[in-house]
Coordinates of C-alpha atoms in Angstrom, one line a residue:
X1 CA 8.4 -43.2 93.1
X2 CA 5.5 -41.0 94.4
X3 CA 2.3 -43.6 94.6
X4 CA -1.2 -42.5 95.9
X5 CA -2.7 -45.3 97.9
X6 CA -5.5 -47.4 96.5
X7 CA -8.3 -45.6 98.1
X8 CA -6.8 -42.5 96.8
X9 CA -6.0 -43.2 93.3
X10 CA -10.0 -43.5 92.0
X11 CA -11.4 -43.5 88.5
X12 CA -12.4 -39.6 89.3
X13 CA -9.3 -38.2 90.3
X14 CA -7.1 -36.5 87.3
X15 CA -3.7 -37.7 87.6
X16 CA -0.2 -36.5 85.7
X17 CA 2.6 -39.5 85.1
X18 CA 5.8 -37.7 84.4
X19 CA 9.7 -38.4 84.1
X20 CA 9.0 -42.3 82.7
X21 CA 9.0 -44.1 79.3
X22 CA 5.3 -43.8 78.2
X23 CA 4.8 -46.9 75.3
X24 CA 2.7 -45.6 73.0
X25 CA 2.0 -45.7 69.2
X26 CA 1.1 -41.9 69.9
X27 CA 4.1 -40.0 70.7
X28 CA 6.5 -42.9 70.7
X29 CA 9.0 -40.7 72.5
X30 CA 6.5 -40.1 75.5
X31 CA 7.1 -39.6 79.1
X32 CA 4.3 -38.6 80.3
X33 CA 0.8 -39.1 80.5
X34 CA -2.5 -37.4 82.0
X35 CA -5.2 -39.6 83.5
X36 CA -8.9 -37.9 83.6
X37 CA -11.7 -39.9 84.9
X38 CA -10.3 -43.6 83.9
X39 CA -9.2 -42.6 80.6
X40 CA -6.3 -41.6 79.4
X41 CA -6.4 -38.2 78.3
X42 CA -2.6 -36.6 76.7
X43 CA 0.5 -38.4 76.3
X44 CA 3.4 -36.7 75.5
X45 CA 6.8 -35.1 76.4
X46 CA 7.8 -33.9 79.6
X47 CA 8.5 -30.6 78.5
X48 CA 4.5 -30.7 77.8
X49 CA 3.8 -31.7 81.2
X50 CA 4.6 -28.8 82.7
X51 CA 1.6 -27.2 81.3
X52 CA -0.8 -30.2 83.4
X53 CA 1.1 -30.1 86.5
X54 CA -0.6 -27.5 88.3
X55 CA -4.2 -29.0 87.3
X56 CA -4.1 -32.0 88.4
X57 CA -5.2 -34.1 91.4
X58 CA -2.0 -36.0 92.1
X59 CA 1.6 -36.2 89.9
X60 CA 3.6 -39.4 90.2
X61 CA 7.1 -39.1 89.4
X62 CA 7.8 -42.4 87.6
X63 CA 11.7 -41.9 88.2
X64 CA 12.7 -43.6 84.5
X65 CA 10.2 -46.2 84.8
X66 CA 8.2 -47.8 82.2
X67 CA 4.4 -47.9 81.7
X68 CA 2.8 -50.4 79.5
X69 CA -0.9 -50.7 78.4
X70 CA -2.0 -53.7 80.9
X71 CA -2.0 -57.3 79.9
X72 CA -5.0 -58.9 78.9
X73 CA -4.3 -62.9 79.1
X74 CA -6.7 -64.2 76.8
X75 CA -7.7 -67.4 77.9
X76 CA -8.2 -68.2 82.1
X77 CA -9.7 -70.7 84.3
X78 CA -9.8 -68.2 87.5
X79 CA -10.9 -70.7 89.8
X80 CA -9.1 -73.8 89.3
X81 CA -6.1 -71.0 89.0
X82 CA -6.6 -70.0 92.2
X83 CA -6.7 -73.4 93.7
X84 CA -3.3 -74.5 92.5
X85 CA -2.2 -71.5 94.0
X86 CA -3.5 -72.6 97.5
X87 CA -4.0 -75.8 96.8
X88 CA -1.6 -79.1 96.1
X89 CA 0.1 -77.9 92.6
X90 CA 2.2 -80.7 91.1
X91 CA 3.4 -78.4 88.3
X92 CA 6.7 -78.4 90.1
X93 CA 7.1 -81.9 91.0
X94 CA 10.3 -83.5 89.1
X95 CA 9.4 -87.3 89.9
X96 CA 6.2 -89.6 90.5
X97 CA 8.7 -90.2 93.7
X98 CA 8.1 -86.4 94.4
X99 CA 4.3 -85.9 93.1
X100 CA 3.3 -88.9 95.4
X101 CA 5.5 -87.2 98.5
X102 CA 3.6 -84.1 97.8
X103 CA 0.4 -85.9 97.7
X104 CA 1.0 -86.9 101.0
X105 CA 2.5 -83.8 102.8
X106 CA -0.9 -81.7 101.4
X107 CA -3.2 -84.9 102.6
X108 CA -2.1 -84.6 105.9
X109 CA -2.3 -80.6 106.4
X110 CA -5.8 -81.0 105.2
X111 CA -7.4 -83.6 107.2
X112 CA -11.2 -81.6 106.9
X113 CA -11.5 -81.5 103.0
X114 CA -14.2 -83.7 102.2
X115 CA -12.3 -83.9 98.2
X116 CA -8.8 -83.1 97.7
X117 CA -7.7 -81.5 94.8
X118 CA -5.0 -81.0 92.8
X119 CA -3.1 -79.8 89.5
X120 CA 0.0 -79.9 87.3
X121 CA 1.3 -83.2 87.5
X122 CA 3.0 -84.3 83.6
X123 CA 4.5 -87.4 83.2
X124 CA 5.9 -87.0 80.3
X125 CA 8.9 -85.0 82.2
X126 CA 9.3 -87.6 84.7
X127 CA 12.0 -90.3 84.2
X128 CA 9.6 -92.9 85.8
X129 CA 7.3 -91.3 82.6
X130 CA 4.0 -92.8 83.6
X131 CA 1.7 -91.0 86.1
X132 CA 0.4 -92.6 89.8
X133 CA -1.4 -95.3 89.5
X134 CA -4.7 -95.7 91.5
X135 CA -3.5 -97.8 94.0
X136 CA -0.6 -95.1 94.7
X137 CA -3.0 -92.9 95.3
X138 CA -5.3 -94.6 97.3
X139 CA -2.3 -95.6 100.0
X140 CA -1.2 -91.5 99.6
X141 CA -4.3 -90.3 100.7
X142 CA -5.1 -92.9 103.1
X143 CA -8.2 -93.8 101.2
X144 CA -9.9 -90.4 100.8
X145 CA -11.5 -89.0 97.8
X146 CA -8.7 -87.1 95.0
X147 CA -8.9 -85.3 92.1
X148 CA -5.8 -84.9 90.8
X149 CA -5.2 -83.3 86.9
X150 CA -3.0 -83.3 84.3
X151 CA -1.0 -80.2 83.7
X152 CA -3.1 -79.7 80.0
X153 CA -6.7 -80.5 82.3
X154 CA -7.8 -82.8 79.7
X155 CA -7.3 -85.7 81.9
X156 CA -7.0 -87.0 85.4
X157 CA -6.2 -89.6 88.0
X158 CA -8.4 -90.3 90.8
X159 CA -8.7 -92.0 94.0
X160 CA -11.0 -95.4 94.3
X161 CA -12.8 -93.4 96.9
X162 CA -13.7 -90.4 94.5
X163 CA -14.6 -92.9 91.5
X164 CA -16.9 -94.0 94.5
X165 CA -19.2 -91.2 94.6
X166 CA -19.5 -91.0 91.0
X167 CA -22.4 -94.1 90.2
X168 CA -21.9 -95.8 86.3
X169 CA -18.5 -93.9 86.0
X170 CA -17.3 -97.1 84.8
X171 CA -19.7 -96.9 81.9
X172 CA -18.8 -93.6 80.7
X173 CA -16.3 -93.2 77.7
X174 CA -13.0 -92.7 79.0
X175 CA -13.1 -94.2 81.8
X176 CA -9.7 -96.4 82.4
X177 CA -9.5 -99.2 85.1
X178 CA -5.6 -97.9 86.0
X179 CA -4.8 -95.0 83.4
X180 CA -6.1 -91.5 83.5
X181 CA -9.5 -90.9 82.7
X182 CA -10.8 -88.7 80.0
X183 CA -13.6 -87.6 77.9
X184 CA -16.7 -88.1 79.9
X185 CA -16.0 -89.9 82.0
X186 CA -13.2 -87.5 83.4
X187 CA -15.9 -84.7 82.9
X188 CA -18.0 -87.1 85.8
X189 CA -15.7 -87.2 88.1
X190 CA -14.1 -83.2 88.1
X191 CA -18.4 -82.4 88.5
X192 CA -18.3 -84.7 91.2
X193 CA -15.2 -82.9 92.8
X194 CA -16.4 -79.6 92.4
X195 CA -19.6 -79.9 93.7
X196 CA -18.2 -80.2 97.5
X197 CA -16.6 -76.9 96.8
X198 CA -17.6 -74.2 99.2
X199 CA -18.8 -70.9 98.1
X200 CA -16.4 -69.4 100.3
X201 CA -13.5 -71.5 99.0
X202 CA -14.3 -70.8 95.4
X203 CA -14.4 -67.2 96.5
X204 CA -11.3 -67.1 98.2
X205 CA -9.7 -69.0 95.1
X206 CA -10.8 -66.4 92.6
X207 CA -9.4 -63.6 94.9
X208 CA -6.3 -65.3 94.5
X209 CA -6.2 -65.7 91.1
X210 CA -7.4 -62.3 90.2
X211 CA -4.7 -60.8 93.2
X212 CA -2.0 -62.5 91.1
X213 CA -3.0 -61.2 87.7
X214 CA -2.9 -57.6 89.0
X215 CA 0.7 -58.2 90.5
X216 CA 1.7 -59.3 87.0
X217 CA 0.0 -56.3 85.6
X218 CA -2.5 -57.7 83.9
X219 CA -5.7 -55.6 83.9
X220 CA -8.1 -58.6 81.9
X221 CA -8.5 -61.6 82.2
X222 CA -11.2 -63.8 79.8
X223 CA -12.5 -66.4 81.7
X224 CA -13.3 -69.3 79.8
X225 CA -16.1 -71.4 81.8
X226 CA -18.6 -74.1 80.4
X227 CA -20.4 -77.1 81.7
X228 CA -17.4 -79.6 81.0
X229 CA -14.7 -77.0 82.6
X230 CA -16.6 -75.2 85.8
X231 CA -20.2 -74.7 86.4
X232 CA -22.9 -71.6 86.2
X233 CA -22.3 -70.8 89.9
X234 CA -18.9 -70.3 89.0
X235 CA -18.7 -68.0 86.5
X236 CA -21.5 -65.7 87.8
X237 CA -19.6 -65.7 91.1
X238 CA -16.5 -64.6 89.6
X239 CA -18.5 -61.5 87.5
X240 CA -20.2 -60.9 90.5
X241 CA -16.9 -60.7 92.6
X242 CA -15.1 -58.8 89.4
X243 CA -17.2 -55.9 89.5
X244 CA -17.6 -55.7 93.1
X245 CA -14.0 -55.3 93.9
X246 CA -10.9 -54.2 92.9
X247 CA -9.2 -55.8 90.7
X248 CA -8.6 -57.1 87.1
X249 CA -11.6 -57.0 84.6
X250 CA -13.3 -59.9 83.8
X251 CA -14.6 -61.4 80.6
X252 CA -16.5 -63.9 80.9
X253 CA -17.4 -66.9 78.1
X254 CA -19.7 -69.6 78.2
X255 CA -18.9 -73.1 76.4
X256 CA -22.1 -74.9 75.6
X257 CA -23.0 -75.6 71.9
X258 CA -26.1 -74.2 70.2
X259 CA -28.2 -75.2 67.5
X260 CA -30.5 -72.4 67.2
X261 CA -31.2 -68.8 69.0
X262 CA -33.2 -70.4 72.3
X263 CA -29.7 -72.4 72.7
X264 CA -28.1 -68.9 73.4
X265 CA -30.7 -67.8 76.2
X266 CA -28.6 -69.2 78.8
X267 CA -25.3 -67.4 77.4
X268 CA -26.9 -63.6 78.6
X269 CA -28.5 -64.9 81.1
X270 CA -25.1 -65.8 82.5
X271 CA -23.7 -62.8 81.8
X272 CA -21.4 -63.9 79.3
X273 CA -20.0 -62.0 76.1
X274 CA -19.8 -64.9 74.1
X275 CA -20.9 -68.9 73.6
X276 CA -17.5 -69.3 73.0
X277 CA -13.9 -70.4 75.2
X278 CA -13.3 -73.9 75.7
X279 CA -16.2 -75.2 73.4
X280 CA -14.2 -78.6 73.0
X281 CA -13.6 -80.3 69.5
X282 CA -11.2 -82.1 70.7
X283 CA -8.7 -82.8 73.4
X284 CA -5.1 -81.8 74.4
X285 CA -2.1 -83.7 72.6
X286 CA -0.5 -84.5 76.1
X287 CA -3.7 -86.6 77.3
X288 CA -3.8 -88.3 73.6
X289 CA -7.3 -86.7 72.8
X290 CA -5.8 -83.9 70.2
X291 CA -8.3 -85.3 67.2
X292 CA -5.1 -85.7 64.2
X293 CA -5.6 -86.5 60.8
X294 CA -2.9 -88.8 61.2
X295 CA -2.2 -91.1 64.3
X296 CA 0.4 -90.6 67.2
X297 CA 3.8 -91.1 67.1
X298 CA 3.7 -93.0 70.4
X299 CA -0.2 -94.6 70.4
X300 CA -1.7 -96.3 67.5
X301 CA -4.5 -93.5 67.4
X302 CA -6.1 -90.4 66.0
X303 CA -7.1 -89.3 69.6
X304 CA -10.9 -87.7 70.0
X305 CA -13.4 -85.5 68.1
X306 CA -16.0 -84.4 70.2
X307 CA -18.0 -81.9 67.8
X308 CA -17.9 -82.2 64.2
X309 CA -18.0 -79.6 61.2
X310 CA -22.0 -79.5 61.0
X311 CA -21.7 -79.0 64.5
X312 CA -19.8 -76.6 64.4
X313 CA -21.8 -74.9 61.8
X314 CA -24.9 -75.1 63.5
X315 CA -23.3 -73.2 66.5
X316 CA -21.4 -70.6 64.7
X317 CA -24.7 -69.9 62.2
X318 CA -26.5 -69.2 65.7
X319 CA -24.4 -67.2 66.9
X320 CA -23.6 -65.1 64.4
X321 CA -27.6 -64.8 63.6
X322 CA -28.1 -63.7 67.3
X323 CA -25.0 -60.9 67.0
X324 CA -23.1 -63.4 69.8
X325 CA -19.8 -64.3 69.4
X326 CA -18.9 -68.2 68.8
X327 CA -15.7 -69.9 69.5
X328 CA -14.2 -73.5 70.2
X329 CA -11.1 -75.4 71.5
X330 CA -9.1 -77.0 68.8
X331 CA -5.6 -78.1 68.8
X332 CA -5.1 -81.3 66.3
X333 CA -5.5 -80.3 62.9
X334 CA -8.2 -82.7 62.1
X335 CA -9.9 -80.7 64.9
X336 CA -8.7 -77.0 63.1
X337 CA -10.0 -78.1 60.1
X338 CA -13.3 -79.3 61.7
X339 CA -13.7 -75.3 62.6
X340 CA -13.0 -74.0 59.4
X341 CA -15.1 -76.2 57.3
X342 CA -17.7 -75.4 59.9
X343 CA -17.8 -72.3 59.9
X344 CA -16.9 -72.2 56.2
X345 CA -20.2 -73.6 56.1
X346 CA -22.0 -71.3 58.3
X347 CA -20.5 -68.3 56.1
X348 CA -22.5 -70.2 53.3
X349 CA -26.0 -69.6 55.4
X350 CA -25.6 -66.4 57.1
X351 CA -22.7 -64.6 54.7
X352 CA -19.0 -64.1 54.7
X353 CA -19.4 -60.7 55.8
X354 CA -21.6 -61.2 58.7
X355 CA -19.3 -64.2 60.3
X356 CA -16.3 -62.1 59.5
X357 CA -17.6 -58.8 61.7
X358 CA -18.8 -61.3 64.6
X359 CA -14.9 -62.4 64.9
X360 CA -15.1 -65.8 66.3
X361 CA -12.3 -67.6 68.1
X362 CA -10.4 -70.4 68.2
X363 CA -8.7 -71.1 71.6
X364 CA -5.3 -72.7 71.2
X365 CA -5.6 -73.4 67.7
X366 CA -1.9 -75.5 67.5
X367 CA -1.8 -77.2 64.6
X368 CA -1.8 -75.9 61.1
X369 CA -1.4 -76.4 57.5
X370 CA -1.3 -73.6 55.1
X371 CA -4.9 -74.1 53.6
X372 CA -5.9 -73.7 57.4
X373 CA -3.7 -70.7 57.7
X374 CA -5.7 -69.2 54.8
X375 CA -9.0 -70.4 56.2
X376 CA -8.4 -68.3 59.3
X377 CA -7.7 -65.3 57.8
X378 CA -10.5 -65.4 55.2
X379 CA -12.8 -66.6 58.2
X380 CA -12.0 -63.1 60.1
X381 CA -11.1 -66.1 63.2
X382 CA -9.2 -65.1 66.2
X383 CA -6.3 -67.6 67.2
X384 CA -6.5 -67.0 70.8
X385 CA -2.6 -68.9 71.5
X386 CA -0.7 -69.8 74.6
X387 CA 3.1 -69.5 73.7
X388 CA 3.8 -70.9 76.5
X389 CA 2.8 -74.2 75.8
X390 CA 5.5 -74.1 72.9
X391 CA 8.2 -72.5 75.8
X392 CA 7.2 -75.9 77.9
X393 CA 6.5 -78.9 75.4
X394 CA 8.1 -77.6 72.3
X395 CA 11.7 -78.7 70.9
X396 CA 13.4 -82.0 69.8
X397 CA 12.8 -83.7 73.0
X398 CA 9.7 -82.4 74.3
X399 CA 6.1 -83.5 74.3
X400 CA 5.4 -82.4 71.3
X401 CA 7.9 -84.5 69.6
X402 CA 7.1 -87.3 71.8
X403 CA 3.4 -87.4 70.9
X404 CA 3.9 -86.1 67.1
X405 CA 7.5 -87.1 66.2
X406 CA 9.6 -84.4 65.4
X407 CA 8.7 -83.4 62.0
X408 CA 5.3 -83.0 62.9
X409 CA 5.9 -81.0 66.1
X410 CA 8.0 -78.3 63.9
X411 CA 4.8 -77.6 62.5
X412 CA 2.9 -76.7 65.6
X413 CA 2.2 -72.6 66.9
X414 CA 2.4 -70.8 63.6
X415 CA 3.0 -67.3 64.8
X416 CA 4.7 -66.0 62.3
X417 CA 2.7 -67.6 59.6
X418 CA -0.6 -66.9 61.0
X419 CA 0.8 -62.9 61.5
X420 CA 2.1 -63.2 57.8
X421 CA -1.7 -63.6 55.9
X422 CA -3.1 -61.4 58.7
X423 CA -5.3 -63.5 61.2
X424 CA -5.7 -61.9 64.6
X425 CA -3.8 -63.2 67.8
X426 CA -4.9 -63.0 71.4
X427 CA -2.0 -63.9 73.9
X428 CA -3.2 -65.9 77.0
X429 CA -2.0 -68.6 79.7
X430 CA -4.7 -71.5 79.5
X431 CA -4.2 -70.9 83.6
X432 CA -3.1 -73.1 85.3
X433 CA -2.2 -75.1 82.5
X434 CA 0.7 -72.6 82.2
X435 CA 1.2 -69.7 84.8
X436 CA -0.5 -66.0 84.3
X437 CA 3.2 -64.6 82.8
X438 CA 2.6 -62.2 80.6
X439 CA 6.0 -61.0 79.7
X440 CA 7.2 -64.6 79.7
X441 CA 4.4 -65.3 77.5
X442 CA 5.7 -62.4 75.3
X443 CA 9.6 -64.0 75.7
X444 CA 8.0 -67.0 74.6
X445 CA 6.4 -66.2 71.4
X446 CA 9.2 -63.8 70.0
X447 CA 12.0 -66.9 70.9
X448 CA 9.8 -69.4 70.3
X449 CA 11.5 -72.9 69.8
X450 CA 11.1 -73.4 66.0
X451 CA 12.9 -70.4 64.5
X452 CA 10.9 -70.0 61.9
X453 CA 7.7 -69.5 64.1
X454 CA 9.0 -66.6 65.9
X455 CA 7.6 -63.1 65.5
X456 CA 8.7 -60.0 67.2
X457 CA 8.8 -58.8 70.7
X458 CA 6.6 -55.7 69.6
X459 CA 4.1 -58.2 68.0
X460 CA 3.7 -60.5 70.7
X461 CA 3.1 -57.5 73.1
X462 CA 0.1 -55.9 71.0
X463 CA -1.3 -59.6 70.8
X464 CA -0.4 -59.5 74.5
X465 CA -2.2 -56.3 74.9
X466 CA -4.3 -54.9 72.1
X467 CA -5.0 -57.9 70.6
X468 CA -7.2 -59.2 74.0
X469 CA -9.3 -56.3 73.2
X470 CA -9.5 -56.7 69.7
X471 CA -10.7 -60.6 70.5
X472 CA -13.7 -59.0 72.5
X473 CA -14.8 -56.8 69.3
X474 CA -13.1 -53.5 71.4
X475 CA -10.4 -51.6 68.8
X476 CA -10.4 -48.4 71.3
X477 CA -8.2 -50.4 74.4
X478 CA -5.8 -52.4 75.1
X479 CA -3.1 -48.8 74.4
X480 CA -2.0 -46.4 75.6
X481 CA -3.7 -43.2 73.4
X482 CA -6.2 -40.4 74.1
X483 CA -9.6 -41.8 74.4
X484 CA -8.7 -45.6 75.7
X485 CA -9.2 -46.8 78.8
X486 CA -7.0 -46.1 81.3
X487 CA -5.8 -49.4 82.0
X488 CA -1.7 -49.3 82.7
X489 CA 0.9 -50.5 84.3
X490 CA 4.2 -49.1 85.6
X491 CA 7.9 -51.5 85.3
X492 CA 10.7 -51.8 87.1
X493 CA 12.7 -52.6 83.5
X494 CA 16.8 -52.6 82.0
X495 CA 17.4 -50.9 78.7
X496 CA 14.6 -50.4 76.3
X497 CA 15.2 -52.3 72.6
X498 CA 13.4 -52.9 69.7
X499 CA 13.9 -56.5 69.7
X500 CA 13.4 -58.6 66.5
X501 CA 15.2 -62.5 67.7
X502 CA 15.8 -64.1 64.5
X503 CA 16.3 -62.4 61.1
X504 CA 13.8 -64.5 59.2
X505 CA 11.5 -62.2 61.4
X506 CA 10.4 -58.9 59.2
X507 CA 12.7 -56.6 60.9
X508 CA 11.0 -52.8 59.1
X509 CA 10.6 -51.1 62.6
X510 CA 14.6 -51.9 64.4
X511 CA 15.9 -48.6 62.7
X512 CA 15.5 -45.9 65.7
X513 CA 14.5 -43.6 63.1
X514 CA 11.3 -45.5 62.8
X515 CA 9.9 -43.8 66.1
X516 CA 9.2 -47.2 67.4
X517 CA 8.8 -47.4 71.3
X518 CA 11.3 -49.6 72.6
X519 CA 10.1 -52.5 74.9
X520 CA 12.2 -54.4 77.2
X521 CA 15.2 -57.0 76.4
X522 CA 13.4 -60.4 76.3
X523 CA 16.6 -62.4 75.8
X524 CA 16.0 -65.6 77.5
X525 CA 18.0 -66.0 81.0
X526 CA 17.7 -62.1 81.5
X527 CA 15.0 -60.9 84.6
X528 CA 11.9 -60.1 83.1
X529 CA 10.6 -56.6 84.4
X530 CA 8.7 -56.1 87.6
X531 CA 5.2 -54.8 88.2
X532 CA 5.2 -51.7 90.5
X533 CA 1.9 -50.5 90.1
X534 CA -0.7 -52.1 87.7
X535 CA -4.6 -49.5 87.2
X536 CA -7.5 -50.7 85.6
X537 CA -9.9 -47.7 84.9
X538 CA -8.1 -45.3 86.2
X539 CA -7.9 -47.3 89.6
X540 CA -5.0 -48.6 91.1
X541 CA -5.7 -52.7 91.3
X542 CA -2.1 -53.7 92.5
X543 CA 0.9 -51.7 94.5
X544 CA 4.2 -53.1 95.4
X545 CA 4.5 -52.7 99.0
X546 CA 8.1 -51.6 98.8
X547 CA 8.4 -49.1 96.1

């Protein structure tokens, strides 16, 4: 394949894509495409092409390859994602035996960090099934200060010497004498951690992160930030490093409630698009602090609410007053069905209409009941999902069913339901809760472990693609049509198929004679395609060094 370097393949340059398979609802038969000042300007056949050849800056022969629209993953936390992928990551770890070894090994290579810090470790997959406890730690790290999360982020286990630096953590709510801390008390200690963070490390993590989105061929990435999750430093370092260099876009939200417009100052001053992201109502299900209607299956408890409907109404009424968009965390459906009666109540004050064109969102949004369901769709809300979480808790035995029981944990990740009476979904990774994947994020939504939850390959890829645009308030990207954004990126893929998994999934567009662009065989245990080259504005953000 013909490839202009980097330096070479700038937003002015026009630029002719030939001999490929072009996905695009414009000419689904495409395989080519011309690229004028980072947007795309024709797609169409390659007996077209001929016509653009001799105009144009470069041509890259795309020998049968495949180019996409780039992935936008939804829902990112770039810095902590970049740390686990420098850092100690535990998401691998099969056995407290091999987390604590692990521990150990990444103590001793870094004998100058004043905190370590680490991610990924889940208990519930362990056959010990409980996590370190502190005095495990402490003789791992030879007494020095750890962080160490949970693989969902909504709890932790810590080090005697980290709970050290952190005065009246003991008084906080959450706080656990030998089980992992949550709520605020957790929030204490990651501040605490964080803080003796360099600028340069944070840095160098971001560049990570945003390195390994663009090999993936992702070309966004929203970055979900707040007080409780990062810091203000944080995020404005990351814009600041985002449009400074190449790489991925960034989006950036903001997670601090609001009650009334001079709440919101801090929101643009920040830079952010929204007061929205990981605005928590409640927990995660794995830590026990999903807020349920009904109790666990394996803890006599409904788990943690941490903003209630008039709070949520208060926030969403002044956002949508101020023309910001307002979003939340919610998993548990007691927590769901704080959102919608919230901002069912906002609607009241402000109007239907107005909270409907402001398109709110709800960030993981996992469990459901039809009237919910409804909600959403009358709400104009954005379920902004993680299909991977299904891929890796999901199933008879999983974590789901552990916490939930079994019958409960059918229930959860609604895609096909929530497609059905037309609410909006964003695809995303909740990185480094799960890894940035996009097509296994795809995979996992289309064979999703409930049968009756799956939707299509082609749907999950426009809720991979589109619909991360759509979630900003952006129709016009997120494809690959005259007039969008030339944001791409070229595959390495096997046979092209219009792939529909399960036949309770609406199967209208599997007839070739549709004109639907084919997308690539998803089956599980096949190899997902490969990232050659991934452009973002017309520049190229990511080359494989050996095509």
């Amino acid at each position: 394949m013909n490839h202009p370097t980097p330096a070479q393949a700038t937003e002015g340059r026009t630029v002719l894509l030939r001999g490929g398979e072009v996905h695009s609802p414009a000419d689904p038969f495409a395989t080519a495409m011309v690229i004028e000042r980072g947007t795309i300007a024709w797609v169409g056949s390659e007996g077209a092409a001929d016509g653009f050849a001799d105009g144009v800056d470069e041509v890259i022969q795309l020998d049968g390859a495949l180019v996409t629209p780039a992935f936008t993953d939804a829902h990112v936390h770039t810095t902590a994602t970049g740390l686990a992928l420098t850092g100690l990551d535990l998401t691998g770890a099969r056995t407290l035996a091999d987390a604590l070894e692990r521990v150990r090994a990444h103590t001793a290579a870094h004998p100058a960090d004043r905190v370590l810090l680490g991610h990924g470790w889940d208990a519930a997959r362990w056959p010990e099934g409980r996590p370190p406890s502190r005095a495990e730690l402490d003789q791992a790290t030879g007494g020095r200060p750890l962080y160490l999360t949970r693989i969902d982020v909504h709890s932790a286990v810590v080090t005697t010497a980290l709970l050290d630096l952190v005065p009246g953590v003991s008084d906080l709510a959450g706080y656990h004498h030998d089980t992992p801390l949550t709520g605020a008390a957790h929030h204490a200690v990651r501040a605490a951690a964080h803080a003796v963070i360099t600028e340069r490390q944070r840095t160098d993590a971001q560049r990570a992160a945003l390195a390994r989105a663009a090999a993936l061929g992702i070309g966004t990435v929203h970055e979900c930030a707040g007080p409780d999750i990062s810091s203000e430093d944080d995020l404005t370092g990351l814009l600041k490093l985002a449009a400074g260099e190449s790489g991925p876009r960034v989006y950036g939200y903001w997670a601090e409630a609001a009650s009334g417009a001079s709440d919101l100052d801090k929101v643009r001053e920040l830079g952010a698009i929204g007061a929205a992201g990981d605005l928590f109502v409640d927990g995660a299900l794995g830590s026990h602090t999903a807020c349920l209607h009904q109790p666990y299956a394996d803890t006599p408890h409904t788990g943690t609410a941490y903003l209630d409907a008039a709070a949520v109404a208060a926030h969403v009424t002044a956002c949508t007053e101020a023309g910001i968009q307002a979003g939340f965390h919610a998993i548990g459906d007691a927590a769901v069905t704080a959102v919608v009666e919230g901002v069912r109540a906002a609607a009241d004050t402000v109007g239907l209409a107005r909270v409907r064109a402001a398109r709110h969102r709800v960030e993981h949004a996992e469990m459901f009941t039809p009237e919910t369901v409804a909600a959403f769709a009358d709400l104009g809300l954005t379920a902004s999902v993680q299909p991977a979480f299904d891929a890796l808790w999901g199933g008879e035995d999983g974590m789901y069913a552990q916490r939930l029981g079994p019958e409960r944990a059918r229930t959860l990740n609604p895609y096909a339901a929530l497609l059905r009476a037309g609410v909006p979904l964003a695809l995303g990774s909740d990185s480094p809760v799960t890894p940035l994947d996009p097509w296994g994020t795809v995979r996992a939504a289309a064979f999703h472990r409930t049968p009756e939850h799956r939707i299509s390959v082609r749907a999950a890829f426009t809720a991979h693609t589109r619909g991360g645009w759509r979630a900003i308030g952006r129709d016009d990207a997120g494809v690959l049509a005259p007039g969008a954004p030339a944001d791409y990126a070229i595959w390495r893929a096997g046979e092209l198929v219009v792939q529909v998994p399960d036949t309770r999934v609406a199967g209208w567009s599997t007839d070739p004679r549709s004109g639907t662009p084919g997308l690539p065989d998803l089956t599980p245990g096949g190899q997902l395609p490969v990232c050659v080259r991934t452009v973002v504005g017309g520049r190229t953000v990511h080359h494989r060094p050996d095509e």
